[in-house]
Every structure is written in C-alpha cells, then in structure tokens.
GROMACS .gro file of C-alpha atoms in nm:
model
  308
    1UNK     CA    1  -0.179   3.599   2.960
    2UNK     CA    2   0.083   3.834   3.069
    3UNK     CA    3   0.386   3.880   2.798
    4UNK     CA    4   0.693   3.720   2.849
    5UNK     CA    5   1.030   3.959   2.862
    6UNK     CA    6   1.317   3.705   2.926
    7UNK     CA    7   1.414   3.292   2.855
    8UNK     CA    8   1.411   3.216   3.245
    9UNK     CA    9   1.002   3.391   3.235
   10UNK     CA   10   0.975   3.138   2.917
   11UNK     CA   11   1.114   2.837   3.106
   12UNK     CA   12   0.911   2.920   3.408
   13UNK     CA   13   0.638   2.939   3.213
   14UNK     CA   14   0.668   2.602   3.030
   15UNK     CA   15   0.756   2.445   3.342
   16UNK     CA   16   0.442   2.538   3.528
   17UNK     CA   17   0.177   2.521   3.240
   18UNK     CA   18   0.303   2.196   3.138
   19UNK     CA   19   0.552   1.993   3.394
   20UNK     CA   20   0.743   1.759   3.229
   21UNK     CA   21   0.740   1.409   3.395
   22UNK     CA   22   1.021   1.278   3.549
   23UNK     CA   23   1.077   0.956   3.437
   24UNK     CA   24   1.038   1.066   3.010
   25UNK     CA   25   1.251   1.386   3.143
   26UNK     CA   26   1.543   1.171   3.238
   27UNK     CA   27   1.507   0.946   2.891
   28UNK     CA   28   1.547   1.302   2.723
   29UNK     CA   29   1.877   1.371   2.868
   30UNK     CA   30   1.947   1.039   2.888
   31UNK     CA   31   1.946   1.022   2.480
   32UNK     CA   32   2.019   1.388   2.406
   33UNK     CA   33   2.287   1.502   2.624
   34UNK     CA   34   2.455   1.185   2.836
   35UNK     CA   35   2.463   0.929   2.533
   36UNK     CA   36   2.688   1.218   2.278
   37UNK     CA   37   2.937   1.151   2.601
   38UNK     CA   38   2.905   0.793   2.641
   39UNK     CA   39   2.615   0.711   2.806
   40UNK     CA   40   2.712   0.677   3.157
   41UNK     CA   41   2.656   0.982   3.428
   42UNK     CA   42   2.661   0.925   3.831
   43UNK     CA   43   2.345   0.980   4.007
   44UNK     CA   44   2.527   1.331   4.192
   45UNK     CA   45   2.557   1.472   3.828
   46UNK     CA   46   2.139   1.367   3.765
   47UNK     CA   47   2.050   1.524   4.026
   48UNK     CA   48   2.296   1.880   3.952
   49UNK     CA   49   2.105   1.845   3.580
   50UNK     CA   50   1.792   1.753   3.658
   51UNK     CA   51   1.671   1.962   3.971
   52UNK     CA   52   1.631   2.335   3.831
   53UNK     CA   53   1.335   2.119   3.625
   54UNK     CA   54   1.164   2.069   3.946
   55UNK     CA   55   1.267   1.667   3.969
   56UNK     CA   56   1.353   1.652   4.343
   57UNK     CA   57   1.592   1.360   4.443
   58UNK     CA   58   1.339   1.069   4.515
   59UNK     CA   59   1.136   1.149   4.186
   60UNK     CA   60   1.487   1.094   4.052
   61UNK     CA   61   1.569   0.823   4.216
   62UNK     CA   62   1.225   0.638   4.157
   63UNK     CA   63   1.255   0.730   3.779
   64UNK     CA   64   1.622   0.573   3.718
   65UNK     CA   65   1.529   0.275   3.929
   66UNK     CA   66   1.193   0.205   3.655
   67UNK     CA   67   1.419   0.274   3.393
   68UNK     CA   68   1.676   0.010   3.497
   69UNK     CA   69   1.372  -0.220   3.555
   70UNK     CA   70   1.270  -0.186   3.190
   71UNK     CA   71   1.621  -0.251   3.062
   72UNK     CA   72   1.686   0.105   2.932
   73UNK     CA   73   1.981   0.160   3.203
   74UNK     CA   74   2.266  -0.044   3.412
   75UNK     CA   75   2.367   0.051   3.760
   76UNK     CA   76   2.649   0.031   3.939
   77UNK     CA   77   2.748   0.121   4.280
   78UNK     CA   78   3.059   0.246   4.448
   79UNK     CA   79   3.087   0.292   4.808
   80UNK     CA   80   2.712   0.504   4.863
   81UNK     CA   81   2.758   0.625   4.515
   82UNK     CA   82   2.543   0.488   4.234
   83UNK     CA   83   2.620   0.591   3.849
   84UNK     CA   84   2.376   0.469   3.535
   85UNK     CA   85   2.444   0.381   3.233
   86UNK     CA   86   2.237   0.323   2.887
   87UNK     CA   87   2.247  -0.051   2.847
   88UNK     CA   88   2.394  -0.184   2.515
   89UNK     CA   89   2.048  -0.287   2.370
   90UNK     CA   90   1.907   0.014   2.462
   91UNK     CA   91   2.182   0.212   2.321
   92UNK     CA   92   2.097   0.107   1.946
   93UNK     CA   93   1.742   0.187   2.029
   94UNK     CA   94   1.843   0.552   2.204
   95UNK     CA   95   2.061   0.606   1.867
   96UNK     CA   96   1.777   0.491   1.638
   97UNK     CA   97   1.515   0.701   1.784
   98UNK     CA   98   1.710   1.017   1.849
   99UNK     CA   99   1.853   0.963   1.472
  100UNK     CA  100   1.470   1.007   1.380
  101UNK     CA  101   1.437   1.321   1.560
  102UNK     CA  102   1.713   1.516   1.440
  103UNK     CA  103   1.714   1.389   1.064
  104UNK     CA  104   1.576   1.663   0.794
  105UNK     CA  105   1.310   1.557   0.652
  106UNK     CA  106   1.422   1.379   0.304
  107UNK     CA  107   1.218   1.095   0.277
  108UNK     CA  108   1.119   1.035  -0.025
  109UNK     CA  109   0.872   0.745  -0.199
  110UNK     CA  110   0.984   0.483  -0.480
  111UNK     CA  111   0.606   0.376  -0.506
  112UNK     CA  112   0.666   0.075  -0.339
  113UNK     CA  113   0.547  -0.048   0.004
  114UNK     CA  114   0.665  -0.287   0.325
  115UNK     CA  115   0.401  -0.540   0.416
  116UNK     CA  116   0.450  -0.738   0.743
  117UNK     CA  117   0.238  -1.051   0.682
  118UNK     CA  118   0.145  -1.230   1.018
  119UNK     CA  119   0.108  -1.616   0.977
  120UNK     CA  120  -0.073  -1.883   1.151
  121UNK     CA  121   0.200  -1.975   1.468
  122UNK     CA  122   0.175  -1.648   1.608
  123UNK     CA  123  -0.035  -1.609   1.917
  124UNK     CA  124  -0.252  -1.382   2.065
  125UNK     CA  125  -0.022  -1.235   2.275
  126UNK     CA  126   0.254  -1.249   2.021
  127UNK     CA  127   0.025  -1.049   1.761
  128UNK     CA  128  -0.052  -0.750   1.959
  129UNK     CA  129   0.312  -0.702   2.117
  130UNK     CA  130   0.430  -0.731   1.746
  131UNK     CA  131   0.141  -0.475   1.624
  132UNK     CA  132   0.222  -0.226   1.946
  133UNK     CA  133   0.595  -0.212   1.829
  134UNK     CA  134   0.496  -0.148   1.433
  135UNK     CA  135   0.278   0.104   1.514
  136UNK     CA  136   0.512   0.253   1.714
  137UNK     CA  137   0.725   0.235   1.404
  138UNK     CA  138   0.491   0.412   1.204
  139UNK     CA  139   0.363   0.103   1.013
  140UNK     CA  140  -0.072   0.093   0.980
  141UNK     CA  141  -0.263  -0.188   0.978
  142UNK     CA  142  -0.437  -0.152   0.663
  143UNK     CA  143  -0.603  -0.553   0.708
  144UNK     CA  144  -0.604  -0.804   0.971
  145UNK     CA  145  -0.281  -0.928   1.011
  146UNK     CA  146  -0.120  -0.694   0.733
  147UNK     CA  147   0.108  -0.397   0.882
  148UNK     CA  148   0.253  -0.155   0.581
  149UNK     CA  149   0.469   0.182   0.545
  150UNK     CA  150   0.541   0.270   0.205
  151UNK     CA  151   0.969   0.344   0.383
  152UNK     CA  152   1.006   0.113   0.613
  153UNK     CA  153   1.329   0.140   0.736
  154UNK     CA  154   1.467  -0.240   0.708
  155UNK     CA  155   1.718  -0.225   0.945
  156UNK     CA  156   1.497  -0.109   1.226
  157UNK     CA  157   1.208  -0.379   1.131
  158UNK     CA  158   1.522  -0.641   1.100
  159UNK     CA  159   1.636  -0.485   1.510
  160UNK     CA  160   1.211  -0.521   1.595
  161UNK     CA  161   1.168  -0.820   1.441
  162UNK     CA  162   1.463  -1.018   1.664
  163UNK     CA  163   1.340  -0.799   1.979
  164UNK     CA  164   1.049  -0.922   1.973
  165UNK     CA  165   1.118  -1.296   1.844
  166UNK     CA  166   0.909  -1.304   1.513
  167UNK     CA  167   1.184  -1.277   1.277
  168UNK     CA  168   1.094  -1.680   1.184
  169UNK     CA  169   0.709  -1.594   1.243
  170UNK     CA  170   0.607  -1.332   0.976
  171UNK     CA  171   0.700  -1.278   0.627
  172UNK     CA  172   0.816  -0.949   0.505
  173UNK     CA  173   0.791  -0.824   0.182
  174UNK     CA  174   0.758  -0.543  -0.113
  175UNK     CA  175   0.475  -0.483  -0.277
  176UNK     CA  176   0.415  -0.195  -0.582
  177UNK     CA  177   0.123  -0.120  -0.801
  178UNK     CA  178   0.101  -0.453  -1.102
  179UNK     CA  179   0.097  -0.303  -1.400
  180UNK     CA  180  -0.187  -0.342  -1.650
  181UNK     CA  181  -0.407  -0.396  -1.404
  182UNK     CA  182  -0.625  -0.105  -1.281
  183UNK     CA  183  -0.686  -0.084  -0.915
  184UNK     CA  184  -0.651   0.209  -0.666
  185UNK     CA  185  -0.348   0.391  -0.669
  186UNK     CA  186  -0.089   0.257  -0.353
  187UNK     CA  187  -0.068   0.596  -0.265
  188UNK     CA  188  -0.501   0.617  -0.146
  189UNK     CA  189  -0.369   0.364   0.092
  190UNK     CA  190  -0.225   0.688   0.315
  191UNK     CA  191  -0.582   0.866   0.382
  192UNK     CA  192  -0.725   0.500   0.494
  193UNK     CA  193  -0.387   0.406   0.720
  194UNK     CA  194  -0.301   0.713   0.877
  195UNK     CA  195  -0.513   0.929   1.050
  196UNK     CA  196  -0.261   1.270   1.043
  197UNK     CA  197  -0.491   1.486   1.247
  198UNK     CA  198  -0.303   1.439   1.579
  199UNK     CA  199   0.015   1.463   1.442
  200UNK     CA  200  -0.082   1.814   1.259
  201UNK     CA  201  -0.203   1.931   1.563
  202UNK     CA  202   0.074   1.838   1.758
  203UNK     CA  203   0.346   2.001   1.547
  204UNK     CA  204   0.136   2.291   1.521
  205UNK     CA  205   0.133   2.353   1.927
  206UNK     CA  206   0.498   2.294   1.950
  207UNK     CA  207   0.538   2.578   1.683
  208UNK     CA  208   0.367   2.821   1.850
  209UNK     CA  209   0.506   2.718   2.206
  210UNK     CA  210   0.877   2.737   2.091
  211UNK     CA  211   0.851   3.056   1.868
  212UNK     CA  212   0.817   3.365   2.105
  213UNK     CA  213   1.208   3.225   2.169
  214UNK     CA  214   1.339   3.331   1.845
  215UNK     CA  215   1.256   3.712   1.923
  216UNK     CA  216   1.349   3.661   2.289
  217UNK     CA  217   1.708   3.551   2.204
  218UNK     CA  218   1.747   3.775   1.945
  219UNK     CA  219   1.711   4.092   2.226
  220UNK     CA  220   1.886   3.912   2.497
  221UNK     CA  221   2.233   3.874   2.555
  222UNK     CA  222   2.398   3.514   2.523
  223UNK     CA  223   2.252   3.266   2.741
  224UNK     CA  224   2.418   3.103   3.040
  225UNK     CA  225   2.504   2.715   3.018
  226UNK     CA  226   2.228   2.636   3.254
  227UNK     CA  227   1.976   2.853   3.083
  228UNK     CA  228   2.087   2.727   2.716
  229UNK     CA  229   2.093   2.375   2.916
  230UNK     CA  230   1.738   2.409   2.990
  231UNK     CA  231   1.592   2.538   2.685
  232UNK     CA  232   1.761   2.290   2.448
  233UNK     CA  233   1.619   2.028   2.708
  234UNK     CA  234   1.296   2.150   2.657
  235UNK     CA  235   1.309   2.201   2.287
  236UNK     CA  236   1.398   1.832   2.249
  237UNK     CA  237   1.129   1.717   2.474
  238UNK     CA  238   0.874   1.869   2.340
  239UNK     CA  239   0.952   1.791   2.013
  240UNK     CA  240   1.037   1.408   2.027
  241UNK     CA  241   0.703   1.367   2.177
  242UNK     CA  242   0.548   1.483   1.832
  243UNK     CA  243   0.762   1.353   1.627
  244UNK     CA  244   0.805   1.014   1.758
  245UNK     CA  245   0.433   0.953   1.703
  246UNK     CA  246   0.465   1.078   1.298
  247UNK     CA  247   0.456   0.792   1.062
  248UNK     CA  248   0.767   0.936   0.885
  249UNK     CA  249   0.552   0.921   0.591
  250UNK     CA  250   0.759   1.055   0.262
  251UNK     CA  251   0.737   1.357   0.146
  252UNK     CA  252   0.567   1.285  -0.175
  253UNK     CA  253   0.258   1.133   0.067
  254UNK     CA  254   0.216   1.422   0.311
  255UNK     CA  255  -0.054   1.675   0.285
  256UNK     CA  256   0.124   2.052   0.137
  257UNK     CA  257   0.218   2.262   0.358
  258UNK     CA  258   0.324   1.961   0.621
  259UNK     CA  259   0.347   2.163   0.968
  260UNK     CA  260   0.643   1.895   1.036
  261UNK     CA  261   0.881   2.094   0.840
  262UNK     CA  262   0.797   2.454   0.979
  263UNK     CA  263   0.858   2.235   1.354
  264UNK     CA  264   1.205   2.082   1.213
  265UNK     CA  265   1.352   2.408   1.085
  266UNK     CA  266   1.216   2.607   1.456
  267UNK     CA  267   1.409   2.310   1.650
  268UNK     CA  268   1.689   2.311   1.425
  269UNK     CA  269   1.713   2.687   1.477
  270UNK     CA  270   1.664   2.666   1.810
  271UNK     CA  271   1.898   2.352   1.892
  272UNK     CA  272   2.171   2.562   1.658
  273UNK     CA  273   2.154   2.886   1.939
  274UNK     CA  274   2.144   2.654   2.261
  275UNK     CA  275   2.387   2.366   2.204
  276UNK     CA  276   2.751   2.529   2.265
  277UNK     CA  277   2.684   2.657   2.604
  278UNK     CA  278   2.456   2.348   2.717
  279UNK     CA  279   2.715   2.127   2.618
  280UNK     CA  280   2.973   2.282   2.878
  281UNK     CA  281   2.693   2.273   3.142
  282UNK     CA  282   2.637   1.915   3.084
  283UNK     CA  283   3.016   1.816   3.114
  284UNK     CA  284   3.090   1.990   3.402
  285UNK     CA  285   2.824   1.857   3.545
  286UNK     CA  286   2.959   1.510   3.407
  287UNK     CA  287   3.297   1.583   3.492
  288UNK     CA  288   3.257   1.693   3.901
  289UNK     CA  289   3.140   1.306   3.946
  290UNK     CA  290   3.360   1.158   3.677
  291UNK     CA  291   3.642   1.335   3.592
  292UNK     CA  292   3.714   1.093   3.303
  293UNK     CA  293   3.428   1.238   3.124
  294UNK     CA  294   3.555   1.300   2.775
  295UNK     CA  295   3.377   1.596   2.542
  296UNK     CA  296   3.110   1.503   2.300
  297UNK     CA  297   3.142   1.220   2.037
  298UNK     CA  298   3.215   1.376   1.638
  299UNK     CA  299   2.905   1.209   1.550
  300UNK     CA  300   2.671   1.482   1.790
  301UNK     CA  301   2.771   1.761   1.515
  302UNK     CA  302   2.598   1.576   1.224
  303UNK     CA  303   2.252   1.643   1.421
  304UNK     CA  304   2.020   1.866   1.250
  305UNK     CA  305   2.135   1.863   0.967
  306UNK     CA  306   2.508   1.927   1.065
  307UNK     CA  307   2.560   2.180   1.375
  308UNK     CA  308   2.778   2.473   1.299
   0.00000   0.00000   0.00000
C-alpha cells in the first residue's frame, strides 16, 4: 500500500476504500454539524457540503426524500427551493444518540440491573419491534421475554417505551443480587448477554484507520475549512457506527484494556484539531442559502468532554 504524505491523500483514500453511503452520510451531518445550528439547512447548502464526498445531487436528493419518509426530516418548499429540517421527534432522538457518542466513558455499575419484563397482551409483532429497539439500546435478552442492561438509561427506555406504545404493556424493574442466598454473581450475566467480539473488533479498525492522522497533522500546516470539514465528517462517521452498536456496558463490566477508550480519546483528539475551521465551513455554507443562520448552540462545546 503506498504511504500516505498529506490529509486530502488520507481522505481520498478513505473515500475510495470504503465509500460512505449517502443516505447514513447525510444523518451524520444531519446530527453532527446542522442540528449544533438548529437543525434546518436548504437543499443548495446539502449539496455545497455534501458533494466533495462523492454524493452527486440525485443520490442527495433520493437520500433526504427516504429520510423525510421515515420521519427523521420536514420539508418545506419555497418557490423551486426546498430546505429540511430535523423533525421535533427526531430531534430528541438525534440529541440522545449523538449525546452517546461524544460522552467519555464514565459509566459506572451500582450492581444492580434493568429488566424489561414482556407480559401476555403483547403480540407477535409488538414483541420483536419492542426487542429490535432494546437491542438497539444495548439491552440483551438474557430469557424469553426478559431484556436487561445492568445502566439502563431510564429516560431513554421511558422515550422507547411511548415510541413504541408498550409503556402500559411491559413492566420495568430493578433487580440486584438477594442477599444470603448464593447464586451466580449478576455480573456472569455479561459473558452470556453480550457477545463483545464485534464491538472489539470494530473499535480496533477505527483506531488504526484514524491514527496515521495524528502524525499527518502534526507535519502539515493548519487545515482548510473544507479539509477540517471533511475529516471531522469522517471521524464521526466512522466512529458512531462502532459505537452505536456498544452496549455502553460500565466500566466495572468491560474486559481490561477496553479498545473503546483508546477509540474515544483518538476521536476526541481528533474532533479537538478539526472542529474550529469545519465549523466556519459549515456556516457559510448554511449562511449563502439562509442568511439567518446563527453560529453554533453553547451546548456543541460540552462535546467530548468539553471542546477547548
């Protein structure tokens, strides 16, 4: 493989080993640069962002219009122009699951465990939608009909729970190890729920993808907004998609070393070096469509950690 000298051989490079596809490429800037400024961007400014990644106009087009169809984004039209929008629903999902990928990792176990208990009214169709969207959530099903996480997060099970119409349908509850009775310790219940092989494997790639850019940036000379624009885009693409499918298991449960730290402190680093200049591409960008277009929202500078 021939050795890469410069960020734009890097971003070539990831571009052409391993295309991004359109339609999770717009949900990326969709919930890491548009929401920070609201949310809303017109479909001229997409297509200014969005095109040096090799997403012509009709993949564009095709991947907003399935978006709107699932209820992640609005539309709205004026004159021949058309500008999207995250929809409000879709905006405390965007928040919740973006919040996951730029918290440090802190988690930490009490010893006891959420149990989501189906009961007999549920249907077929109603148990596997429910079981998609907790394992999605990082829950296991560790018996028929019994989803657990030893942190569940209650407000997002509360959010799932009235998405999906079961909040009257399942009981929800805390369970911890009785004591004076001997069983097997809560904490065996990890190896049998969670299989962590894909998830170690998966922070391990992005590791060794994203770290040739440390030395890279530290011998070239400050990037431009597009290139900084492109490389935090990247970053944050690559890594949701690993990071999304970790349990969020705490820290106490996790095998030592966990390659999820190493992968939070390179994106951190990373994110840290990029976000300044991006952030000017992305509102002028913004800004030539809607002028209106205000800077980013205080809350963007508590990501990683707290952005300096």
């Amino acid at each position: 493989m021939q050795k890469i000298t410069s960020v734009d051989g890097w971003i070539a490079q990831s571009l052409a080993s391993e295309p991004p596809r359109a339609k999770s490429l717009v949900m990326t800037v969709f919930g890491d640069a548009i929401a920070p400024h609201g949310g809303e961007a017109w479909l001229g400014s997409l297509i200014e962002l969005l095109e040096p990644f090799g997403v012509n106009d009709r993949l564009l087009r095709t991947s907003v219009f399935r978006l709107a169809q699932e209820g992640w984004l609005g539309s709205q039209r004026d004159g021949r122009r058309s500008a999207y929008a995250i929809t409000p629903e879709a905006m405390r999902r965007f928040t919740r699951a973006f919040r996951r990928v730029y918290a440090p990792l802190q988690l930490h176990w009490d010893g006891s465990w959420t149990l989501v208990l189906g009961a007999g009214s549920i249907t077929a169709p109603e148990r596997t939608a429910l079981r998609k969207e907790l394992l999605w959530e990082g829950y296991s099903m560790i018996a028929p009909g019994i989803a657990a996480h030893p942190a569940g997060d209650a407000e997002a099970l509360d959010e799932l729970l009235g998405r999906t119409g079961m909040r009257n349908k399942v009981y929800v509850a805390l369970a911890a190890q009785l004591p004076g009775v001997q069983g097997k310790p809560l904490a065996d219940l990890i190896a049998e729920g969670w299989d962590l092989s894909e998830v170690v494997a998966g922070y391990e790639r992005f590791v060794a993808h994203f770290s040739p850019l440390r030395a890279l940036l530290r011998e070239q000379p400050a990037l431009t907004p597009q290139q900084a624009f492109m490389l935090r885009t990247l970053l944050i693409h690559a890594y949701r998609r690993v990071q999304l499918h970790d349990p969020q298991l705490p820290i106490e449960l996790l095998p030592d070393p966990w390659p999820g730290t190493a992968a939070y402190e390179l994106a951190r680093e990373l994110y840290q070096l990029s976000y300044e200049a991006s952030g000017r591409h992305v509102l002028a960008a913004l800004q030539r469509e809607a002028p209106e277009t205000q800077p980013v929202q205080p809350a963007f500078l508590e990501r990683f950690g707290g952005l300096r």
